[in-house]
Every structure is written in C-alpha cells, then in structure tokens.
Coordinates of C-alpha atoms and ligand atoms in Angstrom, one line a residue:
M1 CA 0.0 0.0 0.0
K2 CA 1.8 3.0 -1.4
Q3 CA 0.0 5.7 0.7
L4 CA 0.6 3.9 4.0
K5 CA 4.3 3.7 3.3
E6 CA 4.5 7.3 2.2
I7 CA 3.0 8.4 5.5
A8 CA 5.6 6.3 7.3
R9 CA 8.5 7.7 5.2
A10 CA 7.3 11.2 5.9
Q11 CA 8.1 10.6 9.5
K12 CA 11.9 10.5 8.8
K13 CA 13.1 10.9 12.4
Q14 CA 11.0 8.0 13.6
M15 CA 12.1 5.9 10.7
Y16 CA 15.8 6.4 11.4
L17 CA 15.3 5.7 15.0
L18 CA 13.6 2.5 14.1
Y19 CA 16.6 1.4 12.1
V20 CA 19.0 2.4 14.9
L21 CA 16.9 0.4 17.3
A22 CA 16.8 -2.6 15.0
L23 CA 20.6 -2.5 14.7
S24 CA 21.0 -2.4 18.4
I25 CA 18.5 -5.2 18.9
G26 CA 20.5 -7.3 16.4
V27 CA 23.7 -6.7 18.3
I28 CA 22.0 -7.4 21.6
V29 CA 20.7 -10.7 20.3
I30 CA 24.3 -11.7 19.5
G31 CA 25.5 -10.4 22.9
Q32 CA 22.8 -12.3 24.7
T33 CA 23.7 -15.5 23.0
Y34 CA 27.4 -14.9 23.7
F35 CA 26.8 -14.5 27.4
I36 CA 24.5 -17.6 27.6
V37 CA 27.0 -19.7 25.8
S38 CA 29.9 -18.4 27.9
I39 CA 28.1 -19.2 31.1
V40 CA 27.1 -22.7 30.1
D41 CA 30.5 -23.4 28.5
G42 CA 32.2 -22.1 31.6
V43 CA 30.2 -24.0 34.1
F44 CA 29.7 -27.3 32.4
L45 CA 32.8 -27.9 30.4
K46 CA 35.5 -25.7 32.0
S47 CA 34.1 -26.3 35.6
A48 CA 34.5 -22.6 36.3
N49 CA 33.2 -21.4 39.7
M50 CA 30.8 -18.6 40.4
S51 CA 33.3 -15.8 40.5
D52 CA 34.6 -16.7 37.0
V53 CA 31.2 -16.6 35.4
L54 CA 29.9 -13.6 37.4
P55 CA 30.9 -11.0 34.8
S56 CA 29.0 -13.0 32.1
I57 CA 25.9 -13.2 34.3
V58 CA 26.0 -9.5 34.9
G59 CA 26.6 -8.9 31.2
L60 CA 23.6 -11.2 30.4
L61 CA 21.3 -9.3 32.8
M62 CA 22.3 -6.0 31.3
V63 CA 21.8 -7.2 27.7
L64 CA 18.4 -8.7 28.6
L65 CA 17.4 -5.4 30.2
A66 CA 18.5 -3.5 27.2
R67 CA 16.6 -5.8 24.9
A68 CA 13.4 -5.3 26.9
L69 CA 14.0 -1.5 26.8
F70 CA 14.7 -1.4 23.1
T71 CA 11.7 -3.6 22.2
Y72 CA 9.5 -1.2 24.3
L73 CA 10.9 1.8 22.5
N74 CA 10.4 0.1 19.2
G75 CA 6.7 -0.3 20.1
R76 CA 6.5 3.3 21.3
I77 CA 7.8 4.7 18.1
G78 CA 5.4 2.6 16.1
M79 CA 2.5 3.8 18.3
K80 CA 3.6 7.4 17.8
M81 CA 3.7 6.9 14.0
A82 CA 0.3 5.3 14.1
S83 CA -1.3 8.1 16.0
K84 CA 0.1 10.6 13.7
A85 CA -1.0 8.7 10.6
K86 CA -4.5 8.2 12.1
L87 CA -4.7 11.9 12.9
Q88 CA -3.8 12.7 9.2
F89 CA -6.4 10.3 7.9
R90 CA -9.1 11.7 10.2
Q91 CA -8.2 15.3 9.3
K92 CA -8.4 14.5 5.6
L93 CA -11.7 12.7 6.0
L94 CA -13.1 15.5 8.1
S95 CA -12.0 18.2 5.7
K96 CA -13.4 16.2 2.8
Y97 CA -16.7 15.8 4.6
T98 CA -17.0 19.4 5.5
K99 CA -16.1 20.6 2.0
N100 CA -18.5 18.2 0.4
P101 CA -21.4 20.0 -1.2
I102 CA -24.7 19.4 0.7
Q103 CA -25.9 17.2 -2.1
A104 CA -23.1 14.7 -1.3
S105 CA -23.7 14.5 2.4
L106 CA -27.4 13.7 1.7
K107 CA -26.3 10.5 0.0
G108 CA -25.6 7.3 1.9
Q109 CA -25.8 6.5 5.5
S110 CA -24.2 8.7 8.1
G111 CA -23.4 5.6 10.1
E112 CA -21.2 4.3 7.3
K113 CA -19.2 7.5 7.2
V114 CA -18.8 7.4 11.0
S115 CA -17.6 3.8 10.6
I116 CA -14.9 4.8 8.1
M117 CA -13.9 7.8 10.2
M118 CA -13.6 5.8 13.4
D119 CA -13.2 2.0 12.8
A120 CA -11.4 1.9 9.5
V121 CA -8.9 4.6 10.6
D122 CA -8.4 2.7 13.9
E123 CA -7.7 -0.4 11.8
V124 CA -4.8 1.4 10.2
D125 CA -3.1 1.5 13.6
S126 CA -1.5 -1.8 13.4
Y127 CA 0.3 -1.1 10.2
Y128 CA 2.4 1.5 12.0
S129 CA 2.4 0.1 15.5
K130 CA 3.2 -3.5 14.5
Y131 CA 3.9 -4.1 10.9
Y132 CA 6.2 -1.2 10.0
P133 CA 8.6 -1.4 13.0
Q134 CA 8.7 -5.2 12.7
M135 CA 9.5 -5.0 9.0
I136 CA 12.4 -2.7 9.7
Q137 CA 13.6 -5.0 12.5
T138 CA 13.3 -8.1 10.3
S139 CA 15.2 -6.4 7.6
V140 CA 18.1 -5.9 10.0
V141 CA 18.2 -8.5 12.8
P142 CA 18.2 -11.7 10.8
L143 CA 21.0 -10.4 8.6
I144 CA 23.2 -9.8 11.7
I145 CA 22.4 -13.3 12.9
L146 CA 23.0 -14.8 9.5
G147 CA 26.4 -13.1 9.3
T148 CA 27.3 -14.4 12.7
A149 CA 26.2 -17.9 11.8
F150 CA 28.2 -17.9 8.6
Y151 CA 31.2 -16.7 10.5
L152 CA 30.9 -19.5 13.1
N153 CA 29.7 -22.4 11.0
W154 CA 28.9 -21.7 7.4
V155 CA 26.8 -24.9 6.9
S156 CA 24.3 -23.6 9.5
G157 CA 24.2 -20.3 7.7
L158 CA 23.5 -22.1 4.5
I159 CA 20.6 -24.0 6.0
M160 CA 19.2 -20.7 7.3
I161 CA 19.4 -19.1 3.9
V162 CA 17.7 -22.0 2.2
T163 CA 14.9 -22.4 4.7
A164 CA 14.2 -18.7 5.4
P165 CA 12.4 -17.9 2.2
F166 CA 9.6 -20.4 2.9
I167 CA 8.4 -18.1 5.7
P168 CA 7.8 -15.0 3.6
I169 CA 6.5 -17.2 0.8
F170 CA 3.8 -18.6 3.0
M171 CA 3.1 -15.2 4.5
I172 CA 2.5 -13.8 1.1
I173 CA 0.2 -16.6 0.0
I174 CA -1.8 -16.5 3.2
G175 CA -1.6 -12.7 3.5
G176 CA -3.3 -12.3 0.2
A177 CA -6.3 -14.3 1.4
T178 CA -6.4 -12.4 4.7
Q179 CA -6.5 -9.0 3.0
K180 CA -9.5 -10.0 1.0
K181 CA -11.2 -11.4 4.0
S182 CA -10.4 -8.4 6.1
E183 CA -11.8 -6.1 3.4
A184 CA -15.0 -8.2 3.5
Q185 CA -15.0 -7.9 7.3
L186 CA -14.7 -4.1 7.1
E187 CA -17.5 -3.9 4.7
K188 CA -19.7 -5.9 7.0
L189 CA -18.8 -3.7 9.8
A190 CA -19.6 -0.5 7.9
A191 CA -22.9 -2.0 6.8
F192 CA -23.6 -3.0 10.4
S193 CA -22.7 0.5 11.8
G194 CA -24.8 2.1 9.1
R195 CA -27.9 0.1 9.9
F196 CA -27.4 0.4 13.6
L197 CA -27.1 4.2 13.5
D198 CA -30.0 4.7 11.1
I199 CA -32.2 2.4 13.2
L200 CA -31.2 4.1 16.4
Q201 CA -32.0 7.5 14.9
G202 CA -35.4 6.3 13.9
L203 CA -36.2 4.3 17.1
T204 CA -39.1 6.5 18.3
T205 CA -40.8 6.3 14.9
L206 CA -40.2 2.5 14.7
K207 CA -41.7 2.0 18.2
F208 CA -44.8 4.0 17.3
F209 CA -45.3 1.8 14.3
G210 CA -44.6 -1.4 16.1
R211 CA -41.6 -2.1 13.8
A212 CA -38.9 -2.2 16.5
K213 CA -39.0 -6.0 16.6
D214 CA -38.3 -6.4 12.9
K215 CA -35.4 -4.0 13.1
Q216 CA -34.0 -5.9 16.0
E217 CA -33.8 -8.8 13.6
V218 CA -32.1 -6.7 11.0
I219 CA -29.5 -5.7 13.5
R220 CA -29.2 -9.3 14.6
Q221 CA -28.6 -10.5 11.1
S222 CA -26.2 -7.7 10.4
S223 CA -24.2 -8.4 13.5
L224 CA -24.1 -12.2 12.7
Q225 CA -22.7 -11.4 9.4
Y226 CA -20.0 -9.3 10.9
R227 CA -19.2 -12.1 13.4
D228 CA -18.8 -14.6 10.5
A229 CA -16.5 -12.3 8.6
T230 CA -14.4 -11.7 11.7
M231 CA -14.2 -15.4 12.3
D232 CA -13.1 -16.0 8.8
V233 CA -10.2 -13.6 9.2
L234 CA -9.2 -15.1 12.5
K235 CA -9.3 -18.6 11.0
V236 CA -6.9 -17.6 8.3
A237 CA -4.7 -15.9 10.8
F238 CA -4.5 -18.9 13.1
L239 CA -3.9 -21.3 10.3
S240 CA -1.0 -19.1 9.0
S241 CA 0.7 -18.9 12.4
L242 CA 0.4 -22.7 12.6
A243 CA 2.1 -23.0 9.2
L244 CA 4.8 -20.6 10.1
E245 CA 5.4 -22.3 13.4
F246 CA 5.8 -25.6 11.6
I247 CA 8.3 -24.3 9.1
S248 CA 10.5 -22.7 11.7
M249 CA 10.4 -25.8 13.9
L250 CA 11.5 -28.0 11.0
S251 CA 14.3 -25.7 10.1
I252 CA 15.6 -25.4 13.6
G253 CA 15.5 -29.2 13.8
L254 CA 17.5 -29.4 10.6
I255 CA 20.2 -27.0 12.0
A256 CA 20.3 -29.0 15.3
L257 CA 20.7 -32.2 13.3
E258 CA 23.6 -30.7 11.3
V259 CA 25.3 -29.1 14.3
G260 CA 24.9 -32.3 16.3
L261 CA 26.4 -34.5 13.5
R262 CA 29.3 -32.2 13.1
L263 CA 29.9 -31.9 16.8
V264 CA 29.5 -35.5 17.8
V265 CA 30.1 -37.7 14.7
Y266 CA 32.7 -35.7 12.7
Q267 CA 34.0 -33.5 15.5
H268 CA 34.4 -30.6 13.2
L269 CA 33.0 -28.2 15.7
N270 CA 33.6 -27.5 19.4
F271 CA 30.8 -27.3 21.8
Y272 CA 31.1 -23.5 22.2
T273 CA 30.4 -22.9 18.5
A274 CA 27.7 -25.5 18.1
F275 CA 25.8 -24.3 21.1
F276 CA 26.1 -20.7 19.9
V277 CA 24.6 -21.6 16.6
L278 CA 21.9 -23.6 18.2
I279 CA 20.8 -20.7 20.4
L280 CA 20.9 -18.2 17.5
A281 CA 18.8 -20.3 15.2
P282 CA 15.4 -19.9 17.0
E283 CA 16.2 -16.1 17.2
F284 CA 16.6 -16.1 13.5
Y285 CA 13.3 -17.8 12.7
N286 CA 11.5 -15.9 15.5
S287 CA 12.3 -12.6 13.9
L288 CA 11.0 -13.8 10.6
K289 CA 7.9 -15.3 12.2
E290 CA 7.1 -12.1 14.1
L291 CA 7.2 -10.3 10.7
G292 CA 4.6 -13.0 9.8
S293 CA 2.1 -12.0 12.5
A294 CA 2.8 -8.3 12.1
F295 CA 2.2 -8.9 8.4
H296 CA -1.3 -10.0 9.1
A297 CA -2.0 -7.1 11.2
G298 CA -0.5 -5.0 8.4
R299 CA -2.7 -6.6 5.8
G300 CA -5.7 -5.9 7.7
S301 CA -4.7 -2.2 7.9
M302 CA -4.1 -2.2 4.2
G303 CA -7.7 -3.3 3.6
A304 CA -8.9 -0.5 5.9
A305 CA -6.5 2.0 4.2
K306 CA -7.9 1.1 0.8
K307 CA -11.4 1.8 2.0
I308 CA -10.4 5.2 3.5
I309 CA -8.5 6.1 0.3
E310 CA -11.4 5.2 -1.8
E311 CA -13.6 7.3 0.4
L312 CA -11.1 10.2 0.1
E313 CA -10.8 9.8 -3.6
M314 CA -14.5 9.6 -4.3
E315 CA -15.1 12.5 -6.7
E316 CA -17.6 14.9 -5.3
Q317 CA -17.8 18.0 -7.5
P318 CA -16.8 20.8 -5.2
V319 CA -18.8 24.0 -5.3
I320 CA -16.5 26.7 -6.3
W321 CA -17.3 30.2 -5.1
G322 CA -15.7 33.3 -6.5
D323 CA -14.1 36.1 -4.6
K324 CA -16.4 39.0 -5.3
I325 CA -17.4 40.8 -2.2
L326 CA -21.0 41.5 -1.6
N327 CA -21.3 44.9 0.0
G328 CA -23.6 44.9 3.0
G329 CA -24.2 48.6 3.2
A330 CA -27.6 50.1 3.9
Q331 CA -29.6 48.1 1.4
P332 CA -30.2 44.3 0.9
P333 CA -29.2 43.0 -2.5
T334 CA -31.5 42.5 -5.4
I335 CA -32.1 38.8 -5.9
R336 CA -33.1 37.5 -9.3
L337 CA -34.0 33.9 -9.8
E338 CA -33.2 33.2 -13.4
N339 CA -34.9 30.1 -14.8
I340 CA -33.7 27.9 -11.9
Q341 CA -33.6 24.1 -12.3
F342 CA -32.5 21.7 -9.6
Q343 CA -32.7 18.0 -9.2
Y344 CA -31.9 15.6 -6.3
G345 CA -29.6 13.0 -7.6
E346 CA -30.1 11.6 -11.2
T347 CA -33.7 10.7 -10.8
G348 CA -35.0 12.6 -7.7
F349 CA -37.5 15.3 -7.3
S350 CA -36.8 18.3 -9.6
L351 CA -37.5 22.0 -9.4
Q352 CA -38.1 23.6 -12.8
N353 CA -38.3 27.0 -14.4
V354 CA -38.3 29.3 -11.4
S355 CA -37.8 32.9 -12.3
A356 CA -38.6 35.8 -10.1
E357 CA -37.2 39.2 -9.1
I358 CA -36.9 40.0 -5.5
S359 CA -36.2 43.7 -4.8
P360 CA -34.5 44.9 -1.6
F361 CA -36.8 44.8 1.5
A362 CA -39.4 42.8 -0.3
Q363 CA -41.5 40.3 1.6
I364 CA -41.8 37.2 -0.4
A365 CA -44.0 34.2 0.3
I366 CA -43.4 30.8 -1.2
V367 CA -46.5 28.7 -1.1
G368 CA -47.5 25.4 -2.4
K369 CA -48.6 21.9 -1.2
S370 CA -46.4 19.8 0.9
G371 CA -43.7 18.2 -1.1
S372 CA -44.0 20.8 -4.0
G373 CA -40.4 21.9 -3.5
K374 CA -40.7 25.0 -1.3
S375 CA -37.9 24.1 1.1
T376 CA -35.8 23.0 -1.8
L377 CA -36.2 26.4 -3.4
L378 CA -35.3 28.1 -0.2
Q379 CA -32.1 26.1 0.0
V380 CA -31.2 26.9 -3.6
I381 CA -31.6 30.6 -2.9
S382 CA -29.4 30.2 0.2
G383 CA -26.6 28.8 -1.8
L384 CA -26.7 25.5 0.1
L385 CA -27.9 23.7 -3.1
Q386 CA -26.6 24.7 -6.5
P387 CA -29.0 24.9 -9.5
S388 CA -28.2 22.5 -12.3
R389 CA -29.3 25.2 -14.8
G390 CA -30.2 28.8 -14.4
R391 CA -28.8 30.8 -11.6
V392 CA -29.4 32.9 -8.6
N393 CA -28.4 36.4 -9.5
I394 CA -27.4 38.8 -6.7
N395 CA -26.9 42.4 -7.6
G396 CA -26.3 41.5 -11.2
S397 CA -23.8 38.7 -10.7
D398 CA -24.1 34.9 -10.3
L399 CA -24.3 34.0 -6.6
L400 CA -21.3 31.8 -7.1
E401 CA -19.1 34.6 -8.2
Y402 CA -19.2 36.0 -4.7
K403 CA -17.0 34.9 -1.9
E404 CA -19.0 32.3 0.0
S405 CA -18.6 34.0 3.4
S406 CA -19.5 37.4 2.1
W407 CA -22.9 36.0 1.1
M408 CA -23.4 33.9 4.1
D409 CA -22.5 36.7 6.4
Q410 CA -25.6 38.6 5.2
L411 CA -27.9 35.7 5.3
S412 CA -30.0 34.1 8.0
Y413 CA -31.6 30.9 7.1
I414 CA -34.1 29.7 9.6
S415 CA -35.1 26.2 8.6
Q416 CA -38.0 24.2 9.9
D417 CA -35.6 22.3 12.1
P418 CA -32.8 24.6 13.0
Y419 CA -29.7 22.9 14.3
L420 CA -28.5 23.7 17.7
F421 CA -25.0 22.6 18.8
S422 CA -24.3 21.0 22.0
G423 CA -23.1 23.9 24.1
T424 CA -24.5 26.7 26.1
I425 CA -27.5 28.7 25.0
R426 CA -25.2 31.8 24.9
E427 CA -22.9 30.1 22.4
N428 CA -25.8 28.9 20.4
I429 CA -27.4 32.2 20.0
S430 CA -24.2 34.2 19.3
I431 CA -22.9 31.6 16.8
G432 CA -23.3 33.9 13.8
V433 CA -21.6 36.9 15.3
K434 CA -17.9 37.7 15.0
G435 CA -16.3 38.9 18.1
E436 CA -17.8 39.3 21.6
T437 CA -21.5 39.6 22.3
S438 CA -22.5 41.6 25.4
Q439 CA -25.0 40.2 27.8
I440 CA -27.3 43.2 27.0
E441 CA -27.2 42.4 23.2
L442 CA -27.8 38.8 23.9
E443 CA -30.8 39.4 26.1
A444 CA -32.2 41.9 23.7
A445 CA -32.0 39.4 20.9
A446 CA -33.6 36.7 23.1
E447 CA -36.3 39.1 24.1
K448 CA -37.2 40.0 20.5
A449 CA -37.2 36.3 19.6
G450 CA -39.6 35.6 22.5
I451 CA -37.4 33.2 24.4
A452 CA -35.9 35.5 27.0
S453 CA -38.4 34.6 29.7
M454 CA -38.0 30.9 29.0
I455 CA -34.2 31.2 29.3
Q456 CA -34.4 33.2 32.5
E457 CA -36.5 30.5 34.2
L458 CA -33.7 28.0 33.6
E459 CA -31.4 27.5 36.6
H460 CA -28.3 28.4 34.7
G461 CA -29.9 31.0 32.4
Y462 CA -27.9 31.6 29.3
D463 CA -25.2 29.2 30.5
T464 CA -27.5 26.3 30.4
T465 CA -26.0 23.6 28.1
I466 CA -28.2 22.0 25.6
G467 CA -27.6 18.7 23.9
E468 CA -26.6 18.0 20.4
G469 CA -29.3 18.9 17.8
G470 CA -31.0 21.0 20.6
R471 CA -32.1 18.0 22.6
G472 CA -34.3 19.2 25.4
L473 CA -35.8 22.0 23.4
S474 CA -39.1 21.9 21.6
G475 CA -39.4 22.7 17.9
G476 CA -40.8 26.1 18.5
E477 CA -38.1 26.9 21.0
K478 CA -35.4 25.8 18.5
Q479 CA -36.9 28.1 15.9
R480 CA -37.0 31.0 18.3
M481 CA -33.3 30.3 19.2
A482 CA -32.6 30.6 15.4
I483 CA -34.6 33.8 15.3
A484 CA -32.5 35.2 18.2
R485 CA -29.4 34.3 16.2
A486 CA -30.8 36.4 13.3
F487 CA -31.5 39.4 15.6
L488 CA -27.9 39.3 16.7
K489 CA -26.5 38.8 13.2
K490 CA -28.6 41.5 11.6
P491 CA -28.7 39.9 8.1
S492 CA -29.8 41.7 5.1
V493 CA -31.6 38.6 3.7
I494 CA -33.7 36.2 5.8
L495 CA -34.9 32.9 4.5
F496 CA -37.5 31.4 6.8
D497 CA -39.2 28.1 6.6
E498 CA -42.4 28.6 8.6
P499 CA -43.4 25.9 11.0
T500 CA -46.3 23.8 9.6
V501 CA -47.5 22.3 12.7
G502 CA -49.4 24.4 15.2
L503 CA -47.4 26.4 17.7
D504 CA -49.4 27.7 20.5
L505 CA -51.1 31.0 19.8
Q506 CA -48.8 32.9 22.1
T507 CA -45.6 31.6 20.4
E508 CA -47.0 32.1 17.0
K509 CA -47.7 35.7 17.7
I510 CA -44.3 36.3 19.0
L511 CA -42.8 34.7 15.9
Q512 CA -44.9 36.9 13.7
E513 CA -43.8 40.0 15.5
S514 CA -40.2 38.9 15.4
I515 CA -40.3 38.3 11.7
Y516 CA -42.0 41.6 11.2
E517 CA -39.3 43.4 13.1
L518 CA -36.6 41.6 11.2
S519 CA -38.3 42.5 7.9
Q520 CA -37.8 46.2 8.7
S521 CA -34.1 45.9 7.9
S522 CA -34.0 43.1 5.4
T523 CA -35.5 41.1 2.6
V524 CA -37.6 38.2 4.0
I525 CA -38.3 35.1 1.9
T526 CA -40.7 32.9 3.8
V527 CA -42.1 29.5 3.0
A528 CA -45.5 30.4 4.3
H529 CA -48.2 28.3 5.7
R530 CA -50.1 31.0 7.5
L531 CA -52.6 33.1 5.8
H532 CA -51.3 36.1 7.8
T533 CA -47.9 35.8 6.3
I534 CA -49.3 35.1 2.8
K535 CA -51.6 38.1 2.8
N536 CA -48.9 40.5 4.1
S537 CA -46.3 39.6 1.5
D538 CA -45.5 41.8 -1.5
S539 CA -45.3 38.9 -3.8
I540 CA -46.2 35.2 -3.7
L541 CA -44.4 32.5 -5.5
F542 CA -46.9 29.7 -6.0
I543 CA -45.2 26.4 -6.6
S544 CA -46.8 23.2 -7.7
N545 CA -44.9 19.9 -8.4
G546 CA -41.6 21.7 -8.5
E547 CA -42.8 24.4 -10.9
L548 CA -43.4 28.0 -10.4
V549 CA -47.0 28.2 -11.7
A550 CA -47.9 31.7 -10.7
Q551 CA -46.7 34.8 -8.9
G552 CA -48.2 38.0 -7.7
T553 CA -50.0 39.4 -4.7
H554 CA -52.5 37.5 -2.8
D555 CA -55.4 39.3 -4.4
E556 CA -54.0 38.9 -7.9
L557 CA -53.5 35.2 -7.4
T558 CA -56.9 34.6 -5.8
N559 CA -58.5 36.2 -8.8
S560 CA -56.4 34.5 -11.5
N561 CA -55.6 31.0 -10.2
S562 CA -58.2 28.6 -9.0
D563 CA -55.6 26.1 -7.7
Y564 CA -54.2 28.9 -5.6
R565 CA -57.7 29.8 -4.4
D566 CA -58.4 26.2 -3.4
M567 CA -55.1 25.8 -1.7
V568 CA -55.2 29.0 0.3
S569 CA -58.8 28.3 1.5
L570 CA -57.4 25.2 3.2
Q571 CA -54.6 27.1 4.9
R572 CA -54.9 27.8 8.6
G573 CA -56.5 31.1 9.4
D574 CA -54.8 34.1 10.7
V575 CA -54.0 34.4 14.3
G576 CA -54.8 37.6 16.0
Ligands
ADP1 P1 -41.8 21.2 0.6 O1 -40.9 22.0 1.4 O2 -42.5 22.0 -0.4 O3 -42.7 20.4 1.4 P2 -39.4 20.0 -0.2 O4 -38.6 21.0 -1.0 O5 -38.9 19.7 1.2 O6 -40.9 20.2 -0.3 O7 -39.3 18.6 -1.0 C1 -39.7 18.5 -2.4 C2 -39.4 17.1 -2.9 O8 -38.1 16.8 -2.8 C3 -40.1 16.0 -2.0 O9 -40.7 15.1 -2.9 C4 -39.0 15.4 -1.2 O10 -39.2 14.1 -1.0 C5 -37.8 15.6 -2.1 N1 -36.6 15.8 -1.3 C6 -36.4 16.6 -0.3 N2 -35.2 16.6 0.2 C7 -34.6 15.6 -0.6 C8 -33.2 15.1 -0.5 N3 -32.3 15.5 0.4 N4 -33.0 14.1 -1.4 C9 -33.8 13.7 -2.3 N5 -35.1 14.1 -2.4 C10 -35.5 15.1 -1.5
MG2 MG1 -40.7 22.1 3.5

C-alpha cells in the first residue's frame, strides 16, 4: 500500500530511530547468545566457579534489560507513528466531509461515514504500531544473525538461507487471502454500523409503528454477518501462524541435526560454536515469524486504508465560489432567480423554471402543497444547493461569483428544524456573530425572539447547556433560538421556513412579531403556511410539483388562479 508507506516515510526521524533500534537489537541478540554460551560453556565444560562466570551473568542481565527496553521503544515509536497517521487520515476525511457539497452529504448512511472515520482509521493503527517497526527489525536483525552464523559455522548459515524464504512465501500466500477477508470484514462492519445508527435515529418512529422488533432482527442478522466475517479472518490468521510455526520448527530441527552431527560424529565443531549456533537459530526464525504476524495485522490495515482512500478519492464535485465581495451597506441586495432548475440526484425530485425578481426589503412568500419543492427552493436561494441550470443572481452577478462567506454573512436561514449545537444557549445564539457579544445584546435578541423569559427561568440561564441537535428544546423553542441568532446577526436577507405544525397562539404571535421586526431591515423570503404571512407579502411564488406556476400578490393570485384559491382556502387562518 503506497499511501501507508508514504506516510511512514514522511516521519523521517522516527524511521531512522527504528533502524537504529533494529541494529541495536541485532547486536543485543548476539551479545545475549554470547553470554549464555559463555556461562554454560564455563560452568559445564570448564568447571568454572561462580566468580569466574559472574561477569558473564551481569553482562547477560544488562543485555536482557537493554533488549526489553529497546523492544519497548520500538513499540512506542510505532505507536507514535500510528497516532500521527490516524490523525492525518481523520483530518483528511473531516475536511473532505466538511467541504462536500450538501448534495453529497445527503447521500448514503451517516453511520457508514462514521464507521470509516472511526473504525477503518483505527484499523490502520497496526500497520504502524506493529507491521512497520517489525518490518524494519526483520530487515536488519536476521542479517546480523546470519552473518554471525556464517562466521561461526557456514553450513548452518546455508541452512538458514535455504529455509528462510519459505516463511515469507507462506506469508504472502496466506496474507493475500487475509486481505480479501479483512476487506470483507470491514465492509460488513460498515454495513452494520450504518444500519445500527440509522435504526437508532429512527427508534421512536419505529416504536410507534410497532416495527422495532423487525429492526431488531435486521441488527441481529447484520451483526451475525459481521461475526462470521471476523471469524473468517481469525481462521486464516491462526492457520497461517500454525504453518509458520511448523516451518520454523522443521528448520531449527535441521540445524540441530547438522550441528549435532558435526559436533559428535565428525567432530568438526567445538561445543562452544555448536551451542552458539543452536541458540541463534530460533532467534533467526522468530524474527521472521514475528514479521509474519505483524504482516497479518498490516494486511488488515491495508484493507482498511484502501477503504479510506477510496472514500477520500470519491469524486464529489466541489462547489467553487468566487471572490467577489457582496457589500452589506444600507440596502439588501437585489435577488433574481433566473430560470432555476434543480434535481436531487439523477432521478430525484426536480425543481423547474423558477424565475422571479426580489427587490430589496421585499416580503416574499413561497406557497404550495407539501412536497412541492418550497424548502428546496429556499435552499437553492441560500446557496446550500446549486441549481443545475439557471442561476441565482445577486446584484447582477451569479451568486457563485461571490465569496461564500461574504454572502453567508448577510444571510440568516431559519429552517424548519434549525440545528443547535451541544453547548450553552449563549454560544448557540451568538454563533453567527464575529467577536464578543455583550449580555445586553444577547438578552435583547432573546427578548425579541420571545425566548428571554423561558431562558431566565432556567437554573443556569444563558449558560445552560443544551444537547446536540438541541435535545431538550421543543421545535418552537429551537426556531426561536434561530430567530434570536438572526437578531444578533442583523442579516440583510432572511430565509424562513415557517413551521407547519401548530405552535401555541402565544408563540405564533411572538414569531410573527419577530419576523415583522426583522423584515424592517431586510429582505424576507418565507415558506409560508399561515394566511397572515401570505396576505402580508409583497409577492407570492406559487409552486406546484416543482414548478413555479404563478406569482403575484394575494389578491391577484386569488382572482387569477383557481388552484391557488383552493389551496389557500385550506390554509390555517390568521392568528390575532
Ligand atoms: P416542501 O418544502 O414543499 O414540502 P421539499 O422541498 O422539502 O418540499 O421537498 C420536495 C421534494 O423533494 C419532496 O418530494 C421530497 O421528497 C424531495 N426531497 C427533499 N429533500 C430531498 C433530498 N435530500 N434528497 C432527495 N429528495 C429530496
Ligand atoms: Mg418544506
């Protein structure tokens, strides 16, 4: 996997350190063997007493300590590299997800994205924490052992050279299978996470419709599939370590046989050398075998990395904004909708032929049946969705010619379900304002939005924390929070998606007054359900099935369009 290696290479200091550690470990292995052999040779053959072998014992202890320390450091460096790499992947994913046009984030399950972001990236860990350091170690330590073996007894060295390749060959064969299996496993996990999150998000709905049981079964099946995929991966991994164990046992046996013959039968070797080689041999194969198990971990990571990179490379056409500055000034901009078309995906709902001129300070109502495309049009005007044909023209230029922030800075978009972040009420209201907001400004905004009294009743007032997505607040309260945001931000264009469901009269009245006050200093485009809003607007865009079928004042449309008449007569009456 090229990308994984590049990330490792980029961490030069760590890489060199790993090589230095590997060299040291190689030397330590030889030293350890030397001391063990000296002690045994001294005690058993040369009948040395304690004081003679004491230096060797101390030496052995030191070497063992050093080996433990270096192995630990090796792991530490690997872990450091891993956490850096994971950070990089997560940052890349995050920046991709945040740059994605809204259309892209509407596609697919959010659970799957979360799974890639969390689990797949975590899976990458073992490449750096296990595989990479081990690979460096294995490329150094066996060579040092091999050199020593050749120097002491070349026949043993030869046996090592001949048998060694079997281990990587097996690793590659089995590793290939593991990678496929682990890719399958990750896919199952992503599917599982996706289903799980989606079902969790819809749990209340499912309960009301008595479908929770069915979904339980879906989760069960999905988790069973994941289990099977995991077991498959483990099976291969266990099988391969068995095979590797077997190969190395055979090879060590071969060396033992050879050394034994030469020592006892032919008497070519002295005990010291024979013993030395015999102790080195397992170290040699161990080092290769460890690469084997690290290799499996690494393979798993490669499967995960592939998934991440696929996700990163998935072409999402970015929305490119220009750098024109939209001057705030005293007057809201003139907005012209020029033959706008928009479609969700290839075959989804489409919006057609929407043309309208919205002059500064105008009060525009968008009306139409549910599902006719009102909210979609509002999002196109806001710049969140881009028309596939036609354009939103602002002060004579295409909206996209402006700098994104210079447009967004002048805009308040109060959707039907405004998003509140987990944080304090203060933070949530002042989110659109650059710099500090004074308590007085904050309270004034909340007052105008009609939530000041509600907030004051809370134990911690403006410092009350609210949950993600505004948990703990009602729909009406969330909208009023959004309106308070608008009061602070003082936008020149307000897009407002009126609540369809009945708020209580009191709240509704406050909302009306708030919007009226906001409209004094800005253009307001409202998806209107209430007759009051509709009647009071300067112009009404009547949408049916994604098409703008008529526009004009309430009186004009009532006189000229029977569909409009029918629809409006069904609207809820005016409050107050
Ligand atoms: P309205 O606000 O008039 O009720 P919307 O603009 O919300 O209607 O939706 C218009 C149509 O577009 C509906 O049929 C709806 O199912 C579809 N739609 C809305 N959002 C999406 C989306 N994110 N992806 C695909 N289709 C969508
Ligand atoms: Mg809507």
